Amino acid sequence: RSISELRVQAIRAGLDILPAGSTFVGRDELALLGWLASAQRVVPRPYTSPDDADLAAIIRRCATLLDEMGLHLPPLALHGAMGARR
């Protein structure tokens, strides 16, 4: 459910989110993955968070849920957030 909320909030924040089942990942989706990866870190990087407070909150919630499930995004995912539109 939270992942669905993340998608809805990302679209509301103006990010381009491709339809489920797309064969590739878009730039804004890479940014979301980077923000999720940063939120899973003990000390999130300062440039890896969206300016939209609601989107940032759902990202933190999803990152926590992923952590609780034992799913951890690799450090390489952080690169998706660099230079992302915030």
mmCIF file of C-alpha atoms in Angstrom:
data_model
loop_
_atom_site.group_PDB
_atom_site.id
_atom_site.type_symbol
_atom_site.label_atom_id
_atom_site.label_comp_id
_atom_site.label_asym_id
_atom_site.label_seq_id
_atom_site.Cartn_x
_atom_site.Cartn_y
_atom_site.Cartn_z
ATOM 1 C CA ARG A 1 0.000 0.000 0.000
ATOM 2 C CA SER A 2 2.753 2.498 0.858
ATOM 3 C CA ILE A 3 4.454 1.891 -2.484
ATOM 4 C CA SER A 4 1.167 2.727 -4.210
ATOM 5 C CA GLU A 5 0.956 5.889 -2.101
ATOM 6 C CA LEU A 6 4.535 6.724 -3.096
ATOM 7 C CA ARG A 7 3.587 6.517 -6.768
ATOM 8 C CA VAL A 8 0.526 8.741 -6.280
ATOM 9 C CA GLN A 9 2.455 11.322 -4.246
ATOM 10 C CA ALA A 10 5.327 11.369 -6.741
ATOM 11 C CA ILE A 11 2.892 12.126 -9.569
ATOM 12 C CA ARG A 12 1.254 14.861 -7.460
ATOM 13 C CA ALA A 13 4.701 16.352 -6.899
ATOM 14 C CA GLY A 14 5.161 16.574 -10.670
ATOM 15 C CA LEU A 15 7.452 13.612 -11.276
ATOM 16 C CA ASP A 16 7.079 11.584 -14.443
ATOM 17 C CA ILE A 17 6.211 8.064 -13.360
ATOM 18 C CA LEU A 18 5.833 5.495 -16.096
ATOM 19 C CA PRO A 19 2.936 3.011 -16.095
ATOM 20 C CA ALA A 20 3.376 -0.279 -14.246
ATOM 21 C CA GLY A 21 4.899 -2.853 -16.548
ATOM 22 C CA SER A 22 7.020 -0.374 -18.508
ATOM 23 C CA THR A 23 10.114 -1.951 -20.000
ATOM 24 C CA PHE A 24 12.453 0.758 -18.735
ATOM 25 C CA VAL A 25 12.884 3.134 -15.810
ATOM 26 C CA GLY A 26 12.597 6.882 -16.284
ATOM 27 C CA ARG A 27 14.799 9.627 -14.880
ATOM 28 C CA ASP A 28 12.320 10.611 -12.159
ATOM 29 C CA GLU A 29 11.920 6.977 -11.132
ATOM 30 C CA LEU A 30 15.694 6.718 -10.787
ATOM 31 C CA ALA A 31 15.519 9.797 -8.556
ATOM 32 C CA LEU A 32 12.881 8.072 -6.392
ATOM 33 C CA LEU A 33 15.123 5.022 -6.050
ATOM 34 C CA GLY A 34 18.015 7.290 -5.070
ATOM 35 C CA TRP A 35 15.900 9.077 -2.479
ATOM 36 C CA LEU A 36 14.751 5.716 -1.092
ATOM 37 C CA ALA A 37 18.354 4.493 -0.930
ATOM 38 C CA SER A 38 19.413 7.656 0.874
ATOM 39 C CA ALA A 39 16.550 7.356 3.362
ATOM 40 C CA GLN A 40 17.778 3.848 4.217
ATOM 41 C CA ARG A 41 21.189 5.162 5.228
ATOM 42 C CA VAL A 42 22.075 5.966 8.846
ATOM 43 C CA VAL A 43 22.982 9.493 7.770
ATOM 44 C CA PRO A 44 21.067 10.450 4.605
ATOM 45 C CA ARG A 45 22.995 12.579 2.146
ATOM 46 C CA PRO A 46 21.765 16.188 2.145
ATOM 47 C CA TYR A 47 21.185 16.419 -1.621
ATOM 48 C CA THR A 48 19.188 13.205 -1.792
ATOM 49 C CA SER A 49 15.769 14.320 -0.692
ATOM 50 C CA PRO A 50 12.923 15.957 -2.597
ATOM 51 C CA ASP A 51 11.802 19.462 -1.683
ATOM 52 C CA ASP A 52 8.158 18.308 -1.445
ATOM 53 C CA ALA A 53 7.553 17.532 2.264
ATOM 54 C CA ASP A 54 4.733 15.040 1.616
ATOM 55 C CA LEU A 55 6.821 13.123 -0.891
ATOM 56 C CA ALA A 56 9.810 13.113 1.473
ATOM 57 C CA ALA A 57 7.611 11.709 4.269
ATOM 58 C CA ILE A 58 6.266 8.820 2.178
ATOM 59 C CA ILE A 59 9.801 8.073 0.949
ATOM 60 C CA ARG A 60 10.981 7.768 4.568
ATOM 61 C CA ARG A 61 8.002 5.531 5.384
ATOM 62 C CA CYS A 62 8.676 3.270 2.383
ATOM 63 C CA ALA A 63 12.394 3.123 3.182
ATOM 64 C CA THR A 64 11.584 1.989 6.717
ATOM 65 C CA LEU A 65 9.173 -0.670 5.452
ATOM 66 C CA LEU A 66 11.783 -1.965 3.019
ATOM 67 C CA ASP A 67 14.340 -2.086 5.860
ATOM 68 C CA GLU A 68 11.903 -4.037 8.027
ATOM 69 C CA MET A 69 11.439 -6.514 5.182
ATOM 70 C CA GLY A 70 15.217 -6.925 4.888
ATOM 71 C CA LEU A 71 15.344 -5.172 1.513
ATOM 72 C CA HIS A 72 18.174 -2.687 1.216
ATOM 73 C CA LEU A 73 18.906 -0.630 -1.873
ATOM 74 C CA PRO A 74 22.591 -0.651 -2.816
ATOM 75 C CA PRO A 75 24.766 2.464 -2.605
ATOM 76 C CA LEU A 76 24.831 2.607 -6.411
ATOM 77 C CA ALA A 77 21.124 3.559 -6.287
ATOM 78 C CA LEU A 78 22.154 6.864 -4.666
ATOM 79 C CA HIS A 79 23.428 8.063 -8.032
ATOM 80 C CA GLY A 80 19.848 8.273 -9.309
ATOM 81 C CA ALA A 81 19.192 11.136 -6.900
ATOM 82 C CA MET A 82 22.177 13.230 -7.950
ATOM 83 C CA GLY A 83 21.100 16.100 -10.094
ATOM 84 C CA ALA A 84 17.471 15.032 -9.849
ATOM 85 C CA ARG A 85 14.745 17.586 -10.120
ATOM 86 C CA ARG A 86 13.577 18.179 -6.582
#
